[in-house]
PDB file of C-alpha atoms in Angstrom:
ATOM      1  CA  MET T 289      -9.391  -0.592  21.332  1.00 72.00           C
ATOM      2  CA  THR T 290      -9.947   0.712  17.853  1.00 91.00           C
ATOM      3  CA  ASP T 291     -12.029  -1.161  15.085  1.00 96.00           C
ATOM      4  CA  TYR T 292     -12.607   1.023  11.925  1.00 98.00           C
ATOM      5  CA  GLY T 293     -14.979  -1.526  10.486  1.00 97.00           C
ATOM      6  CA  HIS T 294     -13.329  -2.269   7.259  1.00 98.00           C
ATOM      7  CA  ASP T 295     -13.688  -5.588   5.505  1.00 98.00           C
ATOM      8  CA  LEU T 296     -10.557  -7.677   5.738  1.00 98.00           C
ATOM      9  CA  LEU T 297      -8.079  -7.910   2.944  1.00 98.00           C
ATOM     10  CA  PHE T 298      -5.216 -10.461   2.478  1.00 99.00           C
ATOM     11  CA  GLY T 299      -2.380 -10.277   0.131  1.00 98.00           C
ATOM     12  CA  SER T 300       1.305 -10.912  -0.685  1.00 98.00           C
ATOM     13  CA  PHE T 301       4.447  -8.837  -0.876  1.00 98.00           C
ATOM     14  CA  ILE T 302       6.618 -10.278  -3.580  1.00 98.00           C
ATOM     15  CA  THR T 303      10.218  -9.396  -4.288  1.00 98.00           C
ATOM     16  CA  PRO T 304      10.550  -8.151  -7.816  1.00 98.00           C
ATOM     17  CA  ALA T 305      14.025  -9.584  -8.447  1.00 98.00           C
ATOM     18  CA  ALA T 306      15.153  -9.399 -12.077  1.00 98.00           C
ATOM     19  CA  ALA T 307      17.093 -12.669 -11.802  1.00 97.00           C
ATOM     20  CA  GLY T 308      13.805 -14.286 -10.575  1.00 93.00           C
ATOM     21  CA  ALA T 309      11.412 -12.609 -12.878  1.00 97.00           C
ATOM     22  CA  ARG T 310       9.434 -15.741 -13.769  1.00 97.00           C
ATOM     23  CA  GLN T 311       9.197 -16.623 -10.070  1.00 98.00           C
ATOM     24  CA  ALA T 312       7.931 -13.237  -9.063  1.00 98.00           C
ATOM     25  CA  VAL T 313       5.094 -13.424 -11.808  1.00 98.00           C
ATOM     26  CA  GLU T 314       4.255 -16.954 -10.852  1.00 98.00           C
ATOM     27  CA  LEU T 315       3.997 -15.939  -7.181  1.00 98.00           C
ATOM     28  CA  ALA T 316       1.514 -13.193  -8.185  1.00 98.00           C
ATOM     29  CA  VAL T 317      -0.562 -15.825 -10.227  1.00 98.00           C
ATOM     30  CA  THR T 318      -0.508 -18.043  -7.158  1.00 98.00           C
ATOM     31  CA  THR T 319      -1.787 -15.133  -5.044  1.00 98.00           C
ATOM     32  CA  ASP T 320      -4.654 -14.681  -7.464  1.00 98.00           C
ATOM     33  CA  ARG T 321      -5.497 -18.400  -7.641  1.00 98.00           C
ATOM     34  CA  SER T 322      -5.417 -18.710  -3.922  1.00 98.00           C
ATOM     35  CA  GLY T 323      -8.355 -16.238  -3.447  1.00 98.00           C
ATOM     36  CA  LEU T 324      -6.259 -13.453  -1.998  1.00 98.00           C
ATOM     37  CA  ASP T 325      -7.064  -9.822  -2.501  1.00 98.00           C
ATOM     38  CA  LEU T 326      -3.848  -8.069  -3.084  1.00 98.00           C
ATOM     39  CA  VAL T 327      -0.476  -8.612  -4.763  1.00 98.00           C
ATOM     40  CA  THR T 328       2.166  -5.999  -4.129  1.00 98.00           C
ATOM     41  CA  PHE T 329       5.819  -5.295  -4.967  1.00 98.00           C
ATOM     42  CA  GLN T 330       8.442  -2.895  -3.495  1.00 98.00           C
ATOM     43  CA  ASP T 331       9.499  -0.053  -5.773  1.00 98.00           C
ATOM     44  CA  HIS T 332      13.262   0.789  -5.740  1.00 97.00           C
ATOM     45  CA  PRO T 333      14.070   2.131  -9.242  1.00 96.00           C
ATOM     46  CA  TYR T 334      17.701   2.747  -8.282  1.00 97.00           C
ATOM     47  CA  GLN T 335      18.234  -0.912  -7.583  1.00 97.00           C
ATOM     48  CA  ALA T 336      19.544  -2.561 -10.720  1.00 97.00           C
ATOM     49  CA  ALA T 337      18.941  -6.065  -9.398  1.00 98.00           C
ATOM     50  CA  LEU T 338      15.156  -5.354  -9.277  1.00 98.00           C
ATOM     51  CA  LEU T 339      12.632  -5.255 -12.145  1.00 98.00           C
ATOM     52  CA  ASP T 340      10.932  -1.849 -12.799  1.00 98.00           C
ATOM     53  CA  THR T 341       7.725  -2.077 -10.579  1.00 98.00           C
ATOM     54  CA  SER T 342       5.484  -0.161 -12.862  1.00 97.00           C
ATOM     55  CA  THR T 343       6.284  -2.488 -15.749  1.00 98.00           C
ATOM     56  CA  LEU T 344       5.999  -5.575 -13.601  1.00 98.00           C
ATOM     57  CA  LEU T 345       2.630  -4.427 -12.431  1.00 98.00           C
ATOM     58  CA  ALA T 346       1.319  -4.032 -15.837  1.00 98.00           C
ATOM     59  CA  TYR T 347       2.585  -7.528 -16.780  1.00 98.00           C
ATOM     60  CA  VAL T 348       1.092  -9.022 -13.755  1.00 98.00           C
ATOM     61  CA  ALA T 349      -2.356  -7.301 -14.406  1.00 98.00           C
ATOM     62  CA  ALA T 350      -2.464  -9.094 -17.683  1.00 98.00           C
ATOM     63  CA  ARG T 351      -1.644 -12.428 -16.026  1.00 98.00           C
ATOM     64  CA  THR T 352      -4.196 -12.246 -13.275  1.00 98.00           C
ATOM     65  CA  GLU T 353      -8.072 -11.950 -13.015  1.00 98.00           C
ATOM     66  CA  HIS T 354      -9.218 -11.034  -9.694  1.00 98.00           C
ATOM     67  CA  VAL T 355      -6.442  -9.655  -7.407  1.00 98.00           C
ATOM     68  CA  HIS T 356      -5.771  -6.012  -6.987  1.00 98.00           C
ATOM     69  CA  ILE T 357      -2.263  -4.873  -7.565  1.00 98.00           C
ATOM     70  CA  SER T 358      -0.112  -2.072  -6.048  1.00 98.00           C
ATOM     71  CA  ALA T 359       3.407  -0.984  -5.516  1.00 98.00           C
ATOM     72  CA  ASN T 360       4.431  -1.206  -1.871  1.00 98.00           C
ATOM     73  CA  VAL T 361       5.195   1.626  -2.016  1.00 98.00           C
ATOM     74  CA  THR T 362       5.882   3.699  -5.154  1.00 98.00           C
ATOM     75  CA  SER T 363       9.157   5.771  -4.888  1.00 97.00           C
ATOM     76  CA  PHE T 364       7.487   9.080  -5.464  1.00 97.00           C
ATOM     77  CA  PRO T 365      10.538  11.238  -6.104  1.00 97.00           C
ATOM     78  CA  LEU T 366      11.158   9.163  -9.095  1.00 97.00           C
ATOM     79  CA  ARG T 367       7.620   9.083 -10.445  1.00 95.00           C
ATOM     80  CA  PRO T 368       6.454  12.440 -11.574  1.00 95.00           C
ATOM     81  CA  PRO T 369       2.880  12.973 -10.216  1.00 98.00           C
ATOM     82  CA  ALA T 370       1.281  13.929 -13.487  1.00 98.00           C
ATOM     83  CA  VAL T 371       2.705  10.964 -15.213  1.00 97.00           C
ATOM     84  CA  LEU T 372       2.053   8.726 -12.430  1.00 98.00           C
ATOM     85  CA  ALA T 373      -1.613   9.806 -12.417  1.00 98.00           C
ATOM     86  CA  ARG T 374      -1.940   8.877 -16.101  1.00 98.00           C
ATOM     87  CA  ALA T 375      -0.100   5.516 -15.621  1.00 98.00           C
ATOM     88  CA  ALA T 376      -2.273   4.582 -12.639  1.00 98.00           C
ATOM     89  CA  ALA T 377      -5.526   5.373 -14.367  1.00 98.00           C
ATOM     90  CA  SER T 378      -4.441   3.608 -17.529  1.00 98.00           C
ATOM     91  CA  LEU T 379      -3.514   0.438 -15.589  1.00 98.00           C
ATOM     92  CA  ASP T 380      -6.742   0.641 -13.707  1.00 98.00           C
ATOM     93  CA  ILE T 381      -8.745   0.774 -16.894  1.00 98.00           C
ATOM     94  CA  LEU T 382      -6.742  -2.098 -18.420  1.00 98.00           C
ATOM     95  CA  SER T 383      -7.103  -4.241 -15.397  1.00 98.00           C
ATOM     96  CA  GLY T 384     -10.783  -3.807 -14.863  1.00 98.00           C
ATOM     97  CA  GLY T 385     -10.467  -1.491 -11.800  1.00 98.00           C
ATOM     98  CA  ARG T 386      -7.878  -3.497 -10.002  1.00 98.00           C
ATOM     99  CA  PHE T 387      -5.065  -0.981  -9.335  1.00 98.00           C
ATOM    100  CA  GLU T 388      -4.305   0.830  -6.052  1.00 99.00           C
ATOM    101  CA  LEU T 389      -1.683   3.441  -5.542  1.00 98.00           C
ATOM    102  CA  GLY T 390       0.718   2.732  -2.726  1.00 98.00           C
ATOM    103  CA  ILE T 391       2.925   5.697  -2.322  1.00 98.00           C
ATOM    104  CA  GLY T 392       5.775   6.905  -0.170  1.00 97.00           C
ATOM    105  CA  SER T 393       7.819  10.173   0.072  1.00 98.00           C
ATOM    106  CA  GLY T 394      11.062   8.421  -0.738  1.00 96.00           C
ATOM    107  CA  ALA T 395      13.952   6.698   0.896  1.00 91.00           C
ATOM    108  CA  PHE T 396      17.623   5.957   0.075  1.00 95.00           C
ATOM    109  CA  TRP T 397      18.247   9.442  -1.183  1.00 97.00           C
ATOM    110  CA  ASP T 398      21.708   8.654  -2.547  1.00 97.00           C
ATOM    111  CA  GLY T 399      20.180   6.149  -4.901  1.00 97.00           C
ATOM    112  CA  ILE T 400      17.250   8.551  -5.769  1.00 97.00           C
ATOM    113  CA  ALA T 401      19.821  11.383  -6.482  1.00 97.00           C
ATOM    114  CA  ALA T 402      21.936   9.021  -8.551  1.00 97.00           C
ATOM    115  CA  MET T 403      18.961   8.365 -10.873  1.00 96.00           C
ATOM    116  CA  GLY T 404      18.669  12.099 -11.533  1.00 95.00           C
ATOM    117  CA  SER T 405      16.032  13.152  -8.995  1.00 95.00           C
ATOM    118  CA  ARG T 406      16.882  16.248  -6.750  1.00 93.00           C
ATOM    119  CA  ARG T 407      17.736  15.405  -3.190  1.00 96.00           C
ATOM    120  CA  LEU T 408      15.158  16.630  -0.617  1.00 97.00           C
ATOM    121  CA  THR T 409      15.109  17.020   3.120  1.00 97.00           C
ATOM    122  CA  ALA T 410      12.724  14.883   5.026  1.00 96.00           C
ATOM    123  CA  GLY T 411      10.435  17.868   5.437  1.00 97.00           C
ATOM    124  CA  GLU T 412      10.611  18.852   1.787  1.00 98.00           C
ATOM    125  CA  ALA T 413       9.854  15.187   0.754  1.00 98.00           C
ATOM    126  CA  VAL T 414       6.640  15.172   2.813  1.00 98.00           C
ATOM    127  CA  GLU T 415       5.462  18.426   1.311  1.00 98.00           C
ATOM    128  CA  ALA T 416       6.318  17.331  -2.208  1.00 98.00           C
ATOM    129  CA  LEU T 417       4.145  14.287  -1.650  1.00 98.00           C
ATOM    130  CA  ARG T 418       1.340  16.385  -0.210  1.00 98.00           C
ATOM    131  CA  GLU T 419       1.500  18.409  -3.542  1.00 98.00           C
ATOM    132  CA  GLY T 420       1.790  15.305  -5.675  1.00 98.00           C
ATOM    133  CA  ILE T 421      -1.205  13.603  -4.273  1.00 98.00           C
ATOM    134  CA  THR T 422      -3.285  16.853  -4.864  1.00 98.00           C
ATOM    135  CA  VAL T 423      -2.068  16.865  -8.551  1.00 98.00           C
ATOM    136  CA  ILE T 424      -2.792  13.181  -9.086  1.00 98.00           C
ATOM    137  CA  ARG T 425      -6.359  13.506  -7.807  1.00 98.00           C
ATOM    138  CA  GLU T 426      -6.880  16.646  -9.824  1.00 98.00           C
ATOM    139  CA  LEU T 427      -5.945  14.796 -12.995  1.00 98.00           C
ATOM    140  CA  TRP T 428      -8.219  11.945 -12.063  1.00 98.00           C
ATOM    141  CA  ASP T 429     -11.171  14.278 -11.595  1.00 98.00           C
ATOM    142  CA  THR T 430     -12.701  14.417 -15.045  1.00 98.00           C
ATOM    143  CA  ASP T 431     -15.964  15.857 -13.675  1.00 97.00           C
ATOM    144  CA  THR T 432     -14.341  19.155 -13.213  1.00 97.00           C
ATOM    145  CA  ARG T 433     -14.129  21.394 -16.405  1.00 96.00           C
ATOM    146  CA  GLY T 434     -10.968  22.829 -17.728  1.00 97.00           C
ATOM    147  CA  GLY T 435      -7.282  21.847 -17.264  1.00 97.00           C
ATOM    148  CA  VAL T 436      -5.295  21.356 -14.117  1.00 98.00           C
ATOM    149  CA  ARG T 437      -3.362  24.451 -12.991  1.00 97.00           C
ATOM    150  CA  HIS T 438      -1.060  23.948 -10.087  1.00 97.00           C
ATOM    151  CA  HIS T 439       1.674  26.304  -9.058  1.00 96.00           C
ATOM    152  CA  GLY T 440       3.319  24.833  -6.072  1.00 97.00           C
ATOM    153  CA  ARG T 441       6.773  24.765  -4.567  1.00 97.00           C
ATOM    154  CA  PHE T 442       7.687  21.459  -6.222  1.00 97.00           C
ATOM    155  CA  TYR T 443       5.266  20.986  -9.115  1.00 97.00           C
ATOM    156  CA  GLU T 444       3.907  23.284 -11.859  1.00 97.00           C
ATOM    157  CA  LEU T 445       0.984  22.321 -14.112  1.00 97.00           C
ATOM    158  CA  ASP T 446      -0.312  24.831 -16.533  1.00 97.00           C
ATOM    159  CA  GLY T 447      -3.613  23.600 -17.997  1.00 97.00           C
ATOM    160  CA  ALA T 448      -2.844  19.773 -18.098  1.00 98.00           C
ATOM    161  CA  LYS T 449      -5.738  17.996 -19.503  1.00 98.00           C
ATOM    162  CA  ARG T 450      -7.654  15.792 -17.095  1.00 98.00           C
ATOM    163  CA  GLY T 451      -8.003  12.021 -17.493  1.00 98.00           C
ATOM    164  CA  PRO T 452      -8.246   9.308 -18.406  1.00 98.00           C
ATOM    165  CA  ARG T 453     -10.783   8.561 -15.659  1.00 98.00           C
ATOM    166  CA  PRO T 454      -9.991   5.445 -13.599  1.00 98.00           C
ATOM    167  CA  ALA T 455     -12.152   2.514 -13.832  1.00 98.00           C
ATOM    168  CA  HIS T 456     -12.817   2.693  -9.981  1.00 98.00           C
ATOM    169  CA  ASP T 457     -11.933   5.061  -7.246  1.00 98.00           C
ATOM    170  CA  ILE T 458      -8.214   4.210  -6.857  1.00 98.00           C
ATOM    171  CA  ALA T 459      -7.142   4.236  -3.204  1.00 98.00           C
ATOM    172  CA  VAL T 460      -4.066   6.159  -2.210  1.00 98.00           C
ATOM    173  CA  TRP T 461      -2.197   4.100   0.426  1.00 99.00           C
ATOM    174  CA  VAL T 462       0.610   6.013   2.128  1.00 98.00           C
ATOM    175  CA  GLY T 463       3.767   4.268   3.568  1.00 98.00           C
ATOM    176  CA  ALA T 464       4.356   6.407   6.726  1.00 98.00           C
ATOM    177  CA  TYR T 465       6.216   6.111  10.062  1.00 98.00           C
ATOM    178  CA  LYS T 466       7.237   9.628  11.143  1.00 97.00           C
ATOM    179  CA  PRO T 467       4.748  12.082  12.652  1.00 98.00           C
ATOM    180  CA  ARG T 468       4.536  14.438   9.626  1.00 98.00           C
ATOM    181  CA  MET T 469       3.886  11.549   7.305  1.00 98.00           C
ATOM    182  CA  LEU T 470       1.317  10.121   9.659  1.00 98.00           C
ATOM    183  CA  ALA T 471      -0.353  13.446   9.764  1.00 98.00           C
ATOM    184  CA  LEU T 472      -0.387  13.593   5.884  1.00 98.00           C
ATOM    185  CA  THR T 473      -1.796  10.153   5.829  1.00 98.00           C
ATOM    186  CA  GLY T 474      -4.649  11.193   8.079  1.00 98.00           C
ATOM    187  CA  ALA T 475      -5.349  14.383   6.167  1.00 98.00           C
ATOM    188  CA  LEU T 476      -5.161  12.953   2.552  1.00 98.00           C
ATOM    189  CA  GLY T 477      -4.699   9.254   2.391  1.00 98.00           C
ATOM    190  CA  ASP T 478      -7.162   6.516   1.875  1.00 98.00           C
ATOM    191  CA  GLY T 479      -4.908   4.108   3.663  1.00 98.00           C
ATOM    192  CA  TRP T 480      -1.864   3.669   5.933  1.00 98.00           C
ATOM    193  CA  LEU T 481       0.698   1.069   4.614  1.00 98.00           C
ATOM    194  CA  PRO T 482       3.632   0.364   6.750  1.00 98.00           C
ATOM    195  CA  SER T 483       5.499  -2.844   7.718  1.00 98.00           C
ATOM    196  CA  ILE T 484       5.248  -4.372  11.261  1.00 98.00           C
ATOM    197  CA  GLU T 485       9.022  -4.859  11.262  1.00 97.00           C
ATOM    198  CA  TYR T 486       9.721  -1.199  10.781  1.00 97.00           C
ATOM    199  CA  LEU T 487       7.420   0.253  13.540  1.00 98.00           C
ATOM    200  CA  PRO T 488       9.505   1.574  16.461  1.00 96.00           C
ATOM    201  CA  ARG T 489       8.034  -0.887  19.003  1.00 96.00           C
ATOM    202  CA  GLY T 490       6.233  -3.233  16.693  1.00 96.00           C
ATOM    203  CA  ALA T 491       2.504  -3.627  17.475  1.00 97.00           C
ATOM    204  CA  ASP T 492       2.914  -1.748  20.665  1.00 97.00           C
ATOM    205  CA  SER T 493       3.445   1.362  18.482  1.00 98.00           C
ATOM    206  CA  LEU T 494       0.077   1.135  16.872  1.00 98.00           C
ATOM    207  CA  PRO T 495      -2.155   3.056  19.416  1.00 97.00           C
ATOM    208  CA  GLU T 496       0.050   6.017  19.210  1.00 98.00           C
ATOM    209  CA  MET T 497       0.493   6.014  15.412  1.00 98.00           C
ATOM    210  CA  ASN T 498      -3.207   5.357  14.878  1.00 98.00           C
ATOM    211  CA  ALA T 499      -3.974   8.313  17.145  1.00 98.00           C
ATOM    212  CA  ARG T 500      -1.776  10.629  14.995  1.00 98.00           C
ATOM    213  CA  ILE T 501      -3.548   9.569  11.953  1.00 98.00           C
ATOM    214  CA  ASP T 502      -6.987   9.983  13.699  1.00 98.00           C
ATOM    215  CA  GLU T 503      -6.175  13.464  14.881  1.00 98.00           C
ATOM    216  CA  ALA T 504      -5.049  14.667  11.452  1.00 98.00           C
ATOM    217  CA  ALA T 505      -8.022  13.095   9.724  1.00 98.00           C
ATOM    218  CA  ALA T 506     -10.379  14.883  12.264  1.00 98.00           C
ATOM    219  CA  SER T 507      -8.418  18.234  11.844  1.00 98.00           C
ATOM    220  CA  ALA T 508      -9.056  17.858   8.048  1.00 98.00           C
ATOM    221  CA  GLY T 509     -12.854  17.323   8.443  1.00 98.00           C
ATOM    222  CA  ARG T 510     -12.567  13.538   7.760  1.00 98.00           C
ATOM    223  CA  SER T 511     -13.571  10.552   9.697  1.00 98.00           C
ATOM    224  CA  PRO T 512     -10.739   8.415  10.882  1.00 98.00           C
ATOM    225  CA  SER T 513     -12.432   5.392   9.369  1.00 98.00           C
ATOM    226  CA  ALA T 514     -11.861   6.981   6.023  1.00 98.00           C
ATOM    227  CA  VAL T 515      -8.286   5.787   6.365  1.00 98.00           C
ATOM    228  CA  ARG T 516      -7.963   1.962   5.984  1.00 98.00           C
ATOM    229  CA  ARG T 517      -5.013   0.558   8.104  1.00 98.00           C
ATOM    230  CA  LEU T 518      -2.900  -1.987   6.061  1.00 98.00           C
ATOM    231  CA  MET T 519       0.089  -3.751   7.265  1.00 98.00           C
ATOM    232  CA  ASN T 520       3.105  -5.756   5.795  1.00 98.00           C
ATOM    233  CA  PHE T 521       4.529  -8.865   7.515  1.00 98.00           C
ATOM    234  CA  LEU T 522       7.801  -9.253   5.736  1.00 97.00           C
ATOM    235  CA  GLY T 523       8.839 -12.041   8.023  1.00 95.00           C
ATOM    236  CA  ALA T 524       5.732 -13.992   7.732  1.00 97.00           C
ATOM    237  CA  GLU T 525       6.643 -17.834   7.982  1.00 97.00           C
ATOM    238  CA  ILE T 526       4.997 -21.004   8.972  1.00 97.00           C
ATOM    239  CA  SER T 527       7.049 -22.787  11.665  1.00 96.00           C
ATOM    240  CA  PRO T 528       6.474 -25.081  14.724  1.00 95.00           C
ATOM    241  CA  THR T 529       7.628 -22.324  17.197  1.00 94.00           C
ATOM    242  CA  SER T 530       6.024 -18.851  17.522  1.00 94.00           C
ATOM    243  CA  ARG T 531       8.592 -16.001  16.943  1.00 94.00           C
ATOM    244  CA  GLY T 532       6.123 -13.189  16.511  1.00 94.00           C
ATOM    245  CA  LEU T 533       2.991 -12.132  14.593  1.00 97.00           C
ATOM    246  CA  LEU T 534       2.312 -14.269  11.578  1.00 98.00           C
ATOM    247  CA  ASN T 535       5.568 -16.226  12.279  1.00 97.00           C
ATOM    248  CA  GLY T 536       4.869 -19.571  13.792  1.00 97.00           C
ATOM    249  CA  PRO T 537       2.179 -22.113  13.750  1.00 98.00           C
ATOM    250  CA  LEU T 538      -0.508 -21.404  11.136  1.00 97.00           C
ATOM    251  CA  THR T 539      -3.178 -22.196  13.499  1.00 97.00           C
ATOM    252  CA  ALA T 540      -2.274 -19.134  15.528  1.00 98.00           C
ATOM    253  CA  TRP T 541      -2.408 -16.666  12.737  1.00 98.00           C
ATOM    254  CA  PRO T 542      -6.191 -16.174  12.559  1.00 98.00           C
ATOM    255  CA  GLU T 543      -6.445 -15.076  16.194  1.00 98.00           C
ATOM    256  CA  GLN T 544      -3.478 -12.877  15.832  1.00 98.00           C
ATOM    257  CA  ILE T 545      -5.125 -11.269  12.749  1.00 98.00           C
ATOM    258  CA  ALA T 546      -8.450 -10.861  14.665  1.00 98.00           C
ATOM    259  CA  GLY T 547      -6.761  -9.201  17.539  1.00 98.00           C
ATOM    260  CA  LEU T 548      -4.977  -6.714  15.346  1.00 98.00           C
ATOM    261  CA  ALA T 549      -8.288  -5.958  13.452  1.00 98.00           C
ATOM    262  CA  LEU T 550     -10.394  -5.485  16.514  1.00 98.00           C
ATOM    263  CA  ASP T 551      -7.861  -3.838  18.831  1.00 97.00           C
ATOM    264  CA  HIS T 552      -5.887  -1.847  16.351  1.00 98.00           C
ATOM    265  CA  GLY T 553      -8.117  -1.466  13.275  1.00 98.00           C
ATOM    266  CA  ILE T 554      -5.753  -3.197  10.989  1.00 98.00           C
ATOM    267  CA  SER T 555      -7.839  -4.516   8.127  1.00 98.00           C
ATOM    268  CA  ALA T 556      -5.275  -5.649   5.348  1.00 99.00           C
ATOM    269  CA  PHE T 557      -2.698  -8.162   5.968  1.00 99.00           C
ATOM    270  CA  ILE T 558       0.222  -8.639   3.466  1.00 99.00           C
ATOM    271  CA  ILE T 559       2.699 -11.249   3.880  1.00 98.00           C
ATOM    272  CA  GLY T 560       6.283 -11.462   2.434  1.00 98.00           C
ATOM    273  CA  GLY T 561       8.444 -14.537   2.227  1.00 96.00           C
ATOM    274  CA  ASP T 562       8.054 -15.433  -1.396  1.00 98.00           C
ATOM    275  CA  ASP T 563       6.807 -18.908  -0.484  1.00 98.00           C
ATOM    276  CA  VAL T 564       4.127 -20.679  -2.678  1.00 98.00           C
ATOM    277  CA  THR T 565       2.887 -22.897   0.051  1.00 98.00           C
ATOM    278  CA  THR T 566       2.550 -20.029   2.659  1.00 98.00           C
ATOM    279  CA  ILE T 567       0.608 -17.969   0.066  1.00 98.00           C
ATOM    280  CA  GLU T 568      -1.695 -20.889  -0.741  1.00 98.00           C
ATOM    281  CA  ARG T 569      -2.511 -21.677   2.861  1.00 98.00           C
ATOM    282  CA  PHE T 570      -2.781 -18.055   3.687  1.00 98.00           C
ATOM    283  CA  GLY T 571      -5.698 -17.851   1.179  1.00 98.00           C
ATOM    284  CA  ALA T 572      -7.229 -21.304   1.889  1.00 98.00           C
ATOM    285  CA  GLU T 573      -7.011 -21.541   5.692  1.00 98.00           C
ATOM    286  CA  VAL T 574      -5.985 -18.235   7.447  1.00 98.00           C
ATOM    287  CA  ALA T 575      -8.116 -15.729   5.568  1.00 98.00           C
ATOM    288  CA  PRO T 576     -11.455 -17.533   5.944  1.00 98.00           C
ATOM    289  CA  ALA T 577     -10.896 -18.421   9.661  1.00 98.00           C
ATOM    290  CA  ALA T 578      -9.834 -14.761  10.428  1.00 98.00           C
ATOM    291  CA  ARG T 579     -12.690 -13.339   8.540  1.00 98.00           C
ATOM    292  CA  GLU T 580     -15.132 -15.665  10.586  1.00 98.00           C
ATOM    293  CA  LEU T 581     -13.536 -14.687  13.913  1.00 98.00           C
ATOM    294  CA  VAL T 582     -13.737 -10.919  13.245  1.00 98.00           C
ATOM    295  CA  ALA T 583     -17.393 -11.195  11.892  1.00 98.00           C
ATOM    296  CA  ARG T 584     -18.337 -13.071  15.072  1.00 97.00           C
ATOM    297  CA  GLU T 585     -16.938 -10.472  17.387  1.00 96.00           C
ATOM    298  CA  ARG T 586     -18.346  -7.629  15.466  1.00 96.00           C
ATOM    299  CA  GLY T 587     -21.641  -9.354  15.481  1.00 93.00           C
ATOM    300  CA  ARG T 588     -21.507  -9.238  19.296  1.00 85.00           C
TER     301      ARG T 588
END
């Protein structure tokens, strides 16, 4: 049993369909008005049927007041780290400190290559992301004097000016499944952001995957609790019959969430489905009940 002690967060995973652009924005506004904490969008720039996620995030930031926003997760090979750092800091300033950086090493390499980025092996993609996170954090570090100089295998910066300084400490949440990416998450990430449907054995995979993150964090001189554990539930649905985690009667969701928080350290629960009623009830009924259950057990 592992409880890293983080406060619980709740959010939505909204499809950024170009044909349903108005719906995507309104679902984000619903998320905000429902008292949830996060609104997120997938980022696949090679998919012409989807809106550009960076543009959508900026628009949604202007339409919302409280909710934090993030890509889930940024397609890093198509977002150069120095430019991404400036864009992230800018949106964080404009939104009043409500931007978080979900990021991944890349998937669907045919599409990535078709958009003009070089094709990398799995190992190269991990190392490129490792370099990129270093570059991003260097550019956010405005307390250090002088420009950023980075001479790596994948990225070269020769005196790039630092800044702008983000309005708050932007969290870097890494989408990871394989051992090397889990190790990178433990060494460098502020959070781990996978989807329950893509874990090899669903929730049964969590002890092993958490252990890999924890070991890498310890090896890097960090506390495992420095890495928040987030989770997407893409198939979240209210229905009379239970068909899995966050898929069934709503009355069962708070206990399922409390179990994942207390037994596996998951502290952020992000639902897909693009359904207004589910989002509203998730904020009004599930989130308060789950927080109460976890607080009660932690109090013991």
